[in-house]
Each structure stands twice: as structure tokens, then as C-alpha cells.
């Protein structure tokens, strides 16, 4: 499911990407694709139904009385996330003990790093609609990614300032802050929650309205560091959340549902 845009970001369903587009747009709205990436038979194409089934199994899919999908806390997904969080906490604990007097911070992405969009993805069968997505965020409380709220709270209690840098648009600030608070994350007020503003981009982002995900997120981390903080750890479910520097260590949260370049 290519070219999907969610919260200001281009999305591609990662598990269904079987080739690499290497060319540019061509007449008629198509793309020039390297011959090696064009399937020669149907056997080279990942079956969408099979891949969605694998995603459900990985997340330990359960369905409640309202028909909403939930990931299971004993799923392979949850186990993998906890392993990453345990390593991160040990690192943060070591830094807290040995680097006193430093304004230490951690940075969290929101979607599928702090909050789980699993039910949204299943409800929409991985097809994004801007209005529908905005309505979902405004009316639903997404659950925390297993253990991330606990880790963030632990970090705050041990001297870390928690910042959130998300590709969600500025118009979703109130709903995003309310959702984070509702599932136990540290405060996400205006000083700690950064959303993408394409109307009046902040002056610290020279790319302005044309920022890529990496430029926006790394530029925002650079801004946080300019305020005197040392970003000890940066958490994201996409490599574009983590690229560009301005963090001592990065932690990739698993997400097989989509890919954001």
C-alpha cells in the first residue's frame, strides 16, 4: 500500500514492499522501476492476506465486544518491545548515576513508539484517509505501546526531561496531549510536545514547509539540544525518526505495519 500519507508523513506498508522504486515519476503518473524489482511471476509477490495474518499473529490480535483490535501483552511483539525497553532503561540508569548535573533528556516519537495505532490500521485495512484519521485521533484513546509509558515515567523520575517529536500536524496537539496523559505518559505540554507545523514552521527549521521527516525530526532535536539539554536516548519506530543525529543513542521500536521514509 504505497504512497499513503498519515499525520504529514508518507507511508508505505512495509511488509508488502517487495521491490525498490529507483526511478522518478513518468508520464501518466506511473514510476520508472528497475527491471530487477519488477515481479516476473505472481510467486514473487507477497500475498496481502497472508501478510496481514502474519501481522495479527505477531501482535497477538484480540477483538473486543466493540469489534476493536488489541495487541496482546504476551505477544511476540510485546516481548520484543520489552527487551528493547529493558536495554534502554539500563543505559539510562547508568547515565543517570554517572552524569549528574547535566540536563538530560529523552525523545519519543508518538505513533507506534508511544501510542499504538494497531486498531486504526486494522480498521482501515492500512488505507489512510486524512479526515478519517483526524476523526479517529480526536475521538479515540490509543493504548500505550507496551511499557513505553512506564519507561518514560521512570526516566522522568530519574532526572530526565521527556520530549515528544511527532509528525502529527499542529492541529492535533490537544488530542495528542490528552491521549498521552490518559495512558500514563509524562506531561506533553507545549514545551515538551513538538508537532509538525506546515503553516508557520519554526525559525529553527531552515527547510521550513519543505522539511523531510528526517530534516524535521533531527532539526527539532537540534533545537532541544540548543536549549541546553543532552538527548541521551531517542526512540522511534521508523529509521527516519532516528536518523540525522542529535542523540547519544537510538532505540528502534518494531513496527511491521508501515514504512515512513
PDB file of C-alpha atoms in Angstrom:
ATOM      1  CA  UNK A   1       0.000   0.000   0.000  1.00  0.00           C
ATOM      2  CA  UNK A   2       2.327   2.703  -1.234  1.00  0.00           C
ATOM      3  CA  UNK A   3       2.214   6.466  -1.028  1.00  0.00           C
ATOM      4  CA  UNK A   4      -0.068   6.642   1.983  1.00  0.00           C
ATOM      5  CA  UNK A   5       0.191   9.871   3.989  1.00  0.00           C
ATOM      6  CA  UNK A   6      -0.504   9.761   7.709  1.00  0.00           C
ATOM      7  CA  UNK A   7      -0.002  12.701  10.054  1.00  0.00           C
ATOM      8  CA  UNK A   8       2.003  14.590   7.484  1.00  0.00           C
ATOM      9  CA  UNK A   9       4.191  11.625   6.578  1.00  0.00           C
ATOM     10  CA  UNK A  10       4.369   9.418   3.511  1.00  0.00           C
ATOM     11  CA  UNK A  11       3.589   5.840   4.478  1.00  0.00           C
ATOM     12  CA  UNK A  12       4.231   2.550   2.759  1.00  0.00           C
ATOM     13  CA  UNK A  13       3.058  -0.765   4.201  1.00  0.00           C
ATOM     14  CA  UNK A  14       6.460  -2.235   4.940  1.00  0.00           C
ATOM     15  CA  UNK A  15       5.573  -5.910   4.770  1.00  0.00           C
ATOM     16  CA  UNK A  16       4.060  -5.564   1.317  1.00  0.00           C
ATOM     17  CA  UNK A  17       7.042  -3.739  -0.210  1.00  0.00           C
ATOM     18  CA  UNK A  18       8.685  -6.351  -2.422  1.00  0.00           C
ATOM     19  CA  UNK A  19      10.665  -4.086  -4.744  1.00  0.00           C
ATOM     20  CA  UNK A  20      12.588  -0.836  -4.629  1.00  0.00           C
ATOM     21  CA  UNK A  21      11.464   2.100  -6.742  1.00  0.00           C
ATOM     22  CA  UNK A  22      14.604   3.666  -8.148  1.00  0.00           C
ATOM     23  CA  UNK A  23      13.255   5.899 -10.875  1.00  0.00           C
ATOM     24  CA  UNK A  24      11.225   9.089 -10.890  1.00  0.00           C
ATOM     25  CA  UNK A  25       7.654   9.810 -11.934  1.00  0.00           C
ATOM     26  CA  UNK A  26       6.893   9.283 -15.607  1.00  0.00           C
ATOM     27  CA  UNK A  27       4.093  10.367 -17.891  1.00  0.00           C
ATOM     28  CA  UNK A  28       0.688   9.174 -16.811  1.00  0.00           C
ATOM     29  CA  UNK A  29       1.525   9.218 -13.106  1.00  0.00           C
ATOM     30  CA  UNK A  30       3.496   5.961 -13.065  1.00  0.00           C
ATOM     31  CA  UNK A  31       7.044   5.315 -11.895  1.00  0.00           C
ATOM     32  CA  UNK A  32      10.171   4.133 -13.617  1.00  0.00           C
ATOM     33  CA  UNK A  33      11.165   0.950 -11.815  1.00  0.00           C
ATOM     34  CA  UNK A  34      14.371  -1.021 -12.148  1.00  0.00           C
ATOM     35  CA  UNK A  35      13.810  -4.218 -14.140  1.00  0.00           C
ATOM     36  CA  UNK A  36      15.185  -6.327 -11.272  1.00  0.00           C
ATOM     37  CA  UNK A  37      12.395  -5.151  -8.998  1.00  0.00           C
ATOM     38  CA  UNK A  38       9.532  -5.944 -11.381  1.00  0.00           C
ATOM     39  CA  UNK A  39       7.965  -9.331 -10.483  1.00  0.00           C
ATOM     40  CA  UNK A  40       8.151 -11.800 -13.317  1.00  0.00           C
ATOM     41  CA  UNK A  41       5.561 -14.152 -11.805  1.00  0.00           C
ATOM     42  CA  UNK A  42       2.881 -13.962  -9.142  1.00  0.00           C
ATOM     43  CA  UNK A  43       5.051 -16.130  -6.874  1.00  0.00           C
ATOM     44  CA  UNK A  44       7.384 -13.187  -6.369  1.00  0.00           C
ATOM     45  CA  UNK A  45       4.597 -11.039  -4.945  1.00  0.00           C
ATOM     46  CA  UNK A  46       3.795 -11.210  -1.248  1.00  0.00           C
ATOM     47  CA  UNK A  47       0.172 -12.175  -0.695  1.00  0.00           C
ATOM     48  CA  UNK A  48      -1.573  -9.324   1.142  1.00  0.00           C
ATOM     49  CA  UNK A  49      -3.956 -11.585   3.049  1.00  0.00           C
ATOM     50  CA  UNK A  50      -1.082 -13.742   4.272  1.00  0.00           C
ATOM     51  CA  UNK A  51       0.928 -10.710   5.382  1.00  0.00           C
ATOM     52  CA  UNK A  52      -1.974  -9.223   7.340  1.00  0.00           C
ATOM     53  CA  UNK A  53      -2.455 -12.599   9.025  1.00  0.00           C
ATOM     54  CA  UNK A  54       1.212 -12.605   9.999  1.00  0.00           C
ATOM     55  CA  UNK A  55       0.889  -9.098  11.429  1.00  0.00           C
ATOM     56  CA  UNK A  56      -2.112 -10.184  13.509  1.00  0.00           C
ATOM     57  CA  UNK A  57      -0.253 -13.230  14.798  1.00  0.00           C
ATOM     58  CA  UNK A  58       2.826 -11.165  15.695  1.00  0.00           C
ATOM     59  CA  UNK A  59       0.708  -8.683  17.654  1.00  0.00           C
ATOM     60  CA  UNK A  60      -1.397 -11.413  19.264  1.00  0.00           C
ATOM     61  CA  UNK A  61      -4.588  -9.973  17.823  1.00  0.00           C
ATOM     62  CA  UNK A  62      -7.655  -9.981  20.052  1.00  0.00           C
ATOM     63  CA  UNK A  63     -11.023  -8.429  19.307  1.00  0.00           C
ATOM     64  CA  UNK A  64     -13.251  -6.929  21.986  1.00  0.00           C
ATOM     65  CA  UNK A  65     -17.055  -6.700  22.135  1.00  0.00           C
ATOM     66  CA  UNK A  66     -16.978  -3.447  20.149  1.00  0.00           C
ATOM     67  CA  UNK A  67     -15.021  -5.074  17.357  1.00  0.00           C
ATOM     68  CA  UNK A  68     -11.814  -3.185  18.133  1.00  0.00           C
ATOM     69  CA  UNK A  69      -8.457  -4.886  17.773  1.00  0.00           C
ATOM     70  CA  UNK A  70      -5.931  -5.050  20.589  1.00  0.00           C
ATOM     71  CA  UNK A  71      -2.396  -6.329  20.727  1.00  0.00           C
ATOM     72  CA  UNK A  72      -1.762  -8.965  23.389  1.00  0.00           C
ATOM     73  CA  UNK A  73       0.689  -8.270  26.244  1.00  0.00           C
ATOM     74  CA  UNK A  74       2.129 -11.773  25.819  1.00  0.00           C
ATOM     75  CA  UNK A  75       2.552 -11.484  22.046  1.00  0.00           C
ATOM     76  CA  UNK A  76       5.896 -11.718  20.305  1.00  0.00           C
ATOM     77  CA  UNK A  77       5.558  -8.010  19.581  1.00  0.00           C
ATOM     78  CA  UNK A  78       5.199  -7.188  23.277  1.00  0.00           C
ATOM     79  CA  UNK A  79       8.104  -9.473  24.179  1.00  0.00           C
ATOM     80  CA  UNK A  80      10.340  -7.806  21.610  1.00  0.00           C
ATOM     81  CA  UNK A  81       9.384  -4.313  22.787  1.00  0.00           C
ATOM     82  CA  UNK A  82      10.077  -5.191  26.421  1.00  0.00           C
ATOM     83  CA  UNK A  83      13.521  -6.459  25.511  1.00  0.00           C
ATOM     84  CA  UNK A  84      14.365  -3.129  23.868  1.00  0.00           C
ATOM     85  CA  UNK A  85      12.961  -1.181  26.807  1.00  0.00           C
ATOM     86  CA  UNK A  86      14.983  -3.203  29.320  1.00  0.00           C
ATOM     87  CA  UNK A  87      18.209  -2.413  27.459  1.00  0.00           C
ATOM     88  CA  UNK A  88      17.257   1.256  27.228  1.00  0.00           C
ATOM     89  CA  UNK A  89      16.452   1.510  30.938  1.00  0.00           C
ATOM     90  CA  UNK A  90      19.811   0.002  31.898  1.00  0.00           C
ATOM     91  CA  UNK A  91      21.574   2.536  29.681  1.00  0.00           C
ATOM     92  CA  UNK A  92      19.562   5.449  31.056  1.00  0.00           C
ATOM     93  CA  UNK A  93      20.162   4.265  34.613  1.00  0.00           C
ATOM     94  CA  UNK A  94      23.904   4.173  34.044  1.00  0.00           C
ATOM     95  CA  UNK A  95      23.886   7.674  32.584  1.00  0.00           C
ATOM     96  CA  UNK A  96      21.774   8.985  35.468  1.00  0.00           C
ATOM     97  CA  UNK A  97      24.270   7.629  38.003  1.00  0.00           C
ATOM     98  CA  UNK A  98      27.439   8.832  36.346  1.00  0.00           C
ATOM     99  CA  UNK A  99      26.431  12.096  34.705  1.00  0.00           C
ATOM    100  CA  UNK A 100      24.985  14.278  37.401  1.00  0.00           C
ATOM    101  CA  UNK A 101      24.473  17.983  36.870  1.00  0.00           C
ATOM    102  CA  UNK A 102      23.630  17.536  33.186  1.00  0.00           C
ATOM    103  CA  UNK A 103      20.232  18.444  31.743  1.00  0.00           C
ATOM    104  CA  UNK A 104      19.440  15.017  30.348  1.00  0.00           C
ATOM    105  CA  UNK A 105      16.501  14.273  28.047  1.00  0.00           C
ATOM    106  CA  UNK A 106      14.895  11.507  26.063  1.00  0.00           C
ATOM    107  CA  UNK A 107      12.882  11.979  22.889  1.00  0.00           C
ATOM    108  CA  UNK A 108       9.897   9.831  21.921  1.00  0.00           C
ATOM    109  CA  UNK A 109       8.070   9.620  18.628  1.00  0.00           C
ATOM    110  CA  UNK A 110       4.297   9.255  19.147  1.00  0.00           C
ATOM    111  CA  UNK A 111       2.639   6.844  16.689  1.00  0.00           C
ATOM    112  CA  UNK A 112       3.756   3.260  17.298  1.00  0.00           C
ATOM    113  CA  UNK A 113       6.522   4.378  19.616  1.00  0.00           C
ATOM    114  CA  UNK A 114       4.434   5.878  22.420  1.00  0.00           C
ATOM    115  CA  UNK A 115       0.878   5.162  21.223  1.00  0.00           C
ATOM    116  CA  UNK A 116      -0.212   2.091  19.293  1.00  0.00           C
ATOM    117  CA  UNK A 117      -2.089   2.617  16.022  1.00  0.00           C
ATOM    118  CA  UNK A 118      -2.705  -1.133  15.673  1.00  0.00           C
ATOM    119  CA  UNK A 119      -6.506  -0.917  15.848  1.00  0.00           C
ATOM    120  CA  UNK A 120      -6.569   2.035  13.458  1.00  0.00           C
ATOM    121  CA  UNK A 121      -4.523   0.106  10.902  1.00  0.00           C
ATOM    122  CA  UNK A 122      -6.797  -2.943  11.130  1.00  0.00           C
ATOM    123  CA  UNK A 123      -9.991  -0.873  10.970  1.00  0.00           C
ATOM    124  CA  UNK A 124      -8.820   0.909   7.836  1.00  0.00           C
ATOM    125  CA  UNK A 125      -7.076  -2.139   6.318  1.00  0.00           C
ATOM    126  CA  UNK A 126      -3.951   0.004   6.115  1.00  0.00           C
ATOM    127  CA  UNK A 127      -5.597   2.622   3.882  1.00  0.00           C
ATOM    128  CA  UNK A 128      -5.155   6.183   5.112  1.00  0.00           C
ATOM    129  CA  UNK A 129      -7.772   8.899   4.806  1.00  0.00           C
ATOM    130  CA  UNK A 130      -6.865  12.331   6.238  1.00  0.00           C
ATOM    131  CA  UNK A 131     -10.326  13.208   7.501  1.00  0.00           C
ATOM    132  CA  UNK A 132     -10.947   9.749   8.918  1.00  0.00           C
ATOM    133  CA  UNK A 133      -7.589   9.694  10.632  1.00  0.00           C
ATOM    134  CA  UNK A 134      -8.175  13.113  12.197  1.00  0.00           C
ATOM    135  CA  UNK A 135     -11.575  11.959  13.422  1.00  0.00           C
ATOM    136  CA  UNK A 136     -10.059   8.786  14.893  1.00  0.00           C
ATOM    137  CA  UNK A 137      -7.389  10.720  16.783  1.00  0.00           C
ATOM    138  CA  UNK A 138      -9.966  13.226  18.046  1.00  0.00           C
ATOM    139  CA  UNK A 139     -12.388  10.605  19.353  1.00  0.00           C
ATOM    140  CA  UNK A 140     -10.365   7.504  20.279  1.00  0.00           C
ATOM    141  CA  UNK A 141      -7.821   6.869  23.027  1.00  0.00           C
ATOM    142  CA  UNK A 142      -4.992   4.845  21.560  1.00  0.00           C
ATOM    143  CA  UNK A 143      -3.312   2.500  24.044  1.00  0.00           C
ATOM    144  CA  UNK A 144       0.304   2.950  25.051  1.00  0.00           C
ATOM    145  CA  UNK A 145       2.875   0.834  23.275  1.00  0.00           C
ATOM    146  CA  UNK A 146       3.561  -1.859  25.862  1.00  0.00           C
ATOM    147  CA  UNK A 147       5.780  -0.485  28.621  1.00  0.00           C
ATOM    148  CA  UNK A 148       6.716   2.805  26.958  1.00  0.00           C
ATOM    149  CA  UNK A 149       4.606   4.855  29.365  1.00  0.00           C
ATOM    150  CA  UNK A 150       6.291   3.071  32.278  1.00  0.00           C
ATOM    151  CA  UNK A 151       9.755   3.666  30.826  1.00  0.00           C
ATOM    152  CA  UNK A 152       9.043   7.337  30.154  1.00  0.00           C
ATOM    153  CA  UNK A 153       7.696   7.842  33.682  1.00  0.00           C
ATOM    154  CA  UNK A 154      10.718   6.047  35.143  1.00  0.00           C
ATOM    155  CA  UNK A 155      13.038   8.289  33.119  1.00  0.00           C
ATOM    156  CA  UNK A 156      11.286  11.429  34.347  1.00  0.00           C
ATOM    157  CA  UNK A 157      11.565  10.235  37.957  1.00  0.00           C
ATOM    158  CA  UNK A 158      15.301   9.733  37.441  1.00  0.00           C
ATOM    159  CA  UNK A 159      16.025  13.228  36.226  1.00  0.00           C
ATOM    160  CA  UNK A 160      15.268  13.028  32.516  1.00  0.00           C
ATOM    161  CA  UNK A 161      13.070  15.524  30.723  1.00  0.00           C
ATOM    162  CA  UNK A 162      10.739  13.750  28.303  1.00  0.00           C
ATOM    163  CA  UNK A 163      10.120  15.319  24.898  1.00  0.00           C
ATOM    164  CA  UNK A 164       7.814  14.116  22.139  1.00  0.00           C
ATOM    165  CA  UNK A 165       8.569  14.800  18.467  1.00  0.00           C
ATOM    166  CA  UNK A 166       5.801  13.640  16.147  1.00  0.00           C
ATOM    167  CA  UNK A 167       4.854  14.040  12.509  1.00  0.00           C
ATOM    168  CA  UNK A 168       1.267  14.646  13.538  1.00  0.00           C
ATOM    169  CA  UNK A 169       0.074  18.123  12.446  1.00  0.00           C
ATOM    170  CA  UNK A 170      -0.190  21.033  14.848  1.00  0.00           C
ATOM    171  CA  UNK A 171      -3.989  20.835  14.601  1.00  0.00           C
ATOM    172  CA  UNK A 172      -3.867  17.563  16.576  1.00  0.00           C
ATOM    173  CA  UNK A 173      -1.966  18.984  19.550  1.00  0.00           C
ATOM    174  CA  UNK A 174      -4.813  18.913  22.074  1.00  0.00           C
ATOM    175  CA  UNK A 175      -5.950  15.394  21.186  1.00  0.00           C
ATOM    176  CA  UNK A 176      -2.384  14.077  21.191  1.00  0.00           C
ATOM    177  CA  UNK A 177      -1.552  15.592  24.570  1.00  0.00           C
ATOM    178  CA  UNK A 178      -4.809  14.291  26.050  1.00  0.00           C
ATOM    179  CA  UNK A 179      -4.198  10.765  24.737  1.00  0.00           C
ATOM    180  CA  UNK A 180      -0.638  10.659  26.099  1.00  0.00           C
ATOM    181  CA  UNK A 181      -1.846  11.834  29.511  1.00  0.00           C
ATOM    182  CA  UNK A 182      -4.749   9.377  29.536  1.00  0.00           C
ATOM    183  CA  UNK A 183      -2.452   6.367  29.174  1.00  0.00           C
ATOM    184  CA  UNK A 184       0.116   7.470  31.725  1.00  0.00           C
ATOM    185  CA  UNK A 185       2.860   9.368  29.905  1.00  0.00           C
ATOM    186  CA  UNK A 186       4.653  12.372  31.438  1.00  0.00           C
ATOM    187  CA  UNK A 187       3.259  15.801  30.580  1.00  0.00           C
ATOM    188  CA  UNK A 188       3.078  16.689  26.920  1.00  0.00           C
ATOM    189  CA  UNK A 189       2.574  20.438  27.169  1.00  0.00           C
ATOM    190  CA  UNK A 190       3.644  22.963  24.543  1.00  0.00           C
ATOM    191  CA  UNK A 191       7.220  22.999  25.813  1.00  0.00           C
ATOM    192  CA  UNK A 192       7.598  19.238  25.553  1.00  0.00           C
ATOM    193  CA  UNK A 193       5.417  18.200  22.598  1.00  0.00           C
ATOM    194  CA  UNK A 194       6.580  19.131  19.097  1.00  0.00           C
ATOM    195  CA  UNK A 195       4.205  18.660  16.167  1.00  0.00           C
ATOM    196  CA  UNK A 196       4.721  19.457  12.505  1.00  0.00           C
ATOM    197  CA  UNK A 197       3.579  22.969  11.615  1.00  0.00           C
ATOM    198  CA  UNK A 198       3.386  23.436   7.856  1.00  0.00           C
ATOM    199  CA  UNK A 199       1.581  26.792   8.100  1.00  0.00           C
ATOM    200  CA  UNK A 200       4.144  28.709  10.151  1.00  0.00           C
ATOM    201  CA  UNK A 201       7.180  26.455  10.599  1.00  0.00           C
ATOM    202  CA  UNK A 202       9.515  27.401  13.453  1.00  0.00           C
ATOM    203  CA  UNK A 203      12.560  29.504  12.621  1.00  0.00           C
ATOM    204  CA  UNK A 204      14.936  26.785  13.826  1.00  0.00           C
ATOM    205  CA  UNK A 205      13.936  24.640  10.822  1.00  0.00           C
ATOM    206  CA  UNK A 206      15.589  26.260   7.775  1.00  0.00           C
ATOM    207  CA  UNK A 207      13.815  23.790   5.467  1.00  0.00           C
ATOM    208  CA  UNK A 208      10.506  25.363   6.520  1.00  0.00           C
ATOM    209  CA  UNK A 209       7.460  23.891   4.821  1.00  0.00           C
ATOM    210  CA  UNK A 210       9.544  21.541   2.701  1.00  0.00           C
ATOM    211  CA  UNK A 211      11.177  19.561   5.533  1.00  0.00           C
ATOM    212  CA  UNK A 212      11.502  15.837   5.053  1.00  0.00           C
ATOM    213  CA  UNK A 213      10.755  13.634   8.070  1.00  0.00           C
ATOM    214  CA  UNK A 214      14.458  13.346   8.838  1.00  0.00           C
ATOM    215  CA  UNK A 215      15.058  17.086   8.495  1.00  0.00           C
ATOM    216  CA  UNK A 216      12.073  17.937  10.682  1.00  0.00           C
ATOM    217  CA  UNK A 217      12.876  15.453  13.429  1.00  0.00           C
ATOM    218  CA  UNK A 218      16.645  15.928  13.551  1.00  0.00           C
ATOM    219  CA  UNK A 219      16.216  19.700  13.331  1.00  0.00           C
ATOM    220  CA  UNK A 220      13.798  19.619  16.250  1.00  0.00           C
ATOM    221  CA  UNK A 221      16.233  17.524  18.283  1.00  0.00           C
ATOM    222  CA  UNK A 222      18.957  20.046  17.469  1.00  0.00           C
ATOM    223  CA  UNK A 223      16.644  22.748  18.793  1.00  0.00           C
ATOM    224  CA  UNK A 224      16.073  20.806  22.023  1.00  0.00           C
ATOM    225  CA  UNK A 225      19.820  20.492  22.477  1.00  0.00           C
ATOM    226  CA  UNK A 226      20.202  24.237  21.832  1.00  0.00           C
ATOM    227  CA  UNK A 227      18.021  24.754  24.925  1.00  0.00           C
ATOM    228  CA  UNK A 228      20.763  23.124  26.993  1.00  0.00           C
ATOM    229  CA  UNK A 229      19.591  19.515  27.021  1.00  0.00           C
ATOM    230  CA  UNK A 230      21.644  16.459  26.195  1.00  0.00           C
ATOM    231  CA  UNK A 231      19.463  13.928  24.414  1.00  0.00           C
ATOM    232  CA  UNK A 232      20.673  10.666  25.899  1.00  0.00           C
ATOM    233  CA  UNK A 233      18.237   8.437  24.011  1.00  0.00           C
ATOM    234  CA  UNK A 234      15.909   8.839  21.049  1.00  0.00           C
ATOM    235  CA  UNK A 235      13.087   6.338  20.494  1.00  0.00           C
ATOM    236  CA  UNK A 236      11.248   5.746  17.222  1.00  0.00           C
ATOM    237  CA  UNK A 237       9.520   3.025  15.230  1.00  0.00           C
ATOM    238  CA  UNK A 238      10.946   4.299  11.932  1.00  0.00           C
ATOM    239  CA  UNK A 239      14.564   4.817  10.927  1.00  0.00           C
ATOM    240  CA  UNK A 240      13.535   8.299   9.785  1.00  0.00           C
ATOM    241  CA  UNK A 241      12.658   9.010  13.446  1.00  0.00           C
ATOM    242  CA  UNK A 242      16.221   8.165  14.419  1.00  0.00           C
ATOM    243  CA  UNK A 243      18.392   9.456  11.578  1.00  0.00           C
ATOM    244  CA  UNK A 244      20.159  12.800  11.454  1.00  0.00           C
ATOM    245  CA  UNK A 245      21.990  12.792  14.762  1.00  0.00           C
ATOM    246  CA  UNK A 246      21.397  14.841  17.916  1.00  0.00           C
ATOM    247  CA  UNK A 247      21.039  11.859  20.252  1.00  0.00           C
ATOM    248  CA  UNK A 248      23.663   9.788  22.046  1.00  0.00           C
ATOM    249  CA  UNK A 249      21.821   6.525  21.484  1.00  0.00           C
ATOM    250  CA  UNK A 250      18.831   5.438  19.411  1.00  0.00           C
ATOM    251  CA  UNK A 251      16.285   2.687  20.017  1.00  0.00           C
ATOM    252  CA  UNK A 252      14.200   1.259  17.180  1.00  0.00           C
ATOM    253  CA  UNK A 253      10.749   0.069  18.265  1.00  0.00           C
ATOM    254  CA  UNK A 254       9.425  -2.723  15.987  1.00  0.00           C
ATOM    255  CA  UNK A 255       6.689  -1.857  13.522  1.00  0.00           C
ATOM    256  CA  UNK A 256       5.965  -4.197  10.595  1.00  0.00           C
ATOM    257  CA  UNK A 257       2.761  -2.352   9.628  1.00  0.00           C
ATOM    258  CA  UNK A 258       4.168   0.507   7.560  1.00  0.00           C
ATOM    259  CA  UNK A 259       7.344   2.262   6.484  1.00  0.00           C
ATOM    260  CA  UNK A 260       8.000   6.013   6.592  1.00  0.00           C
ATOM    261  CA  UNK A 261      10.954   7.256   4.547  1.00  0.00           C
TER     262      UNK A 261
END
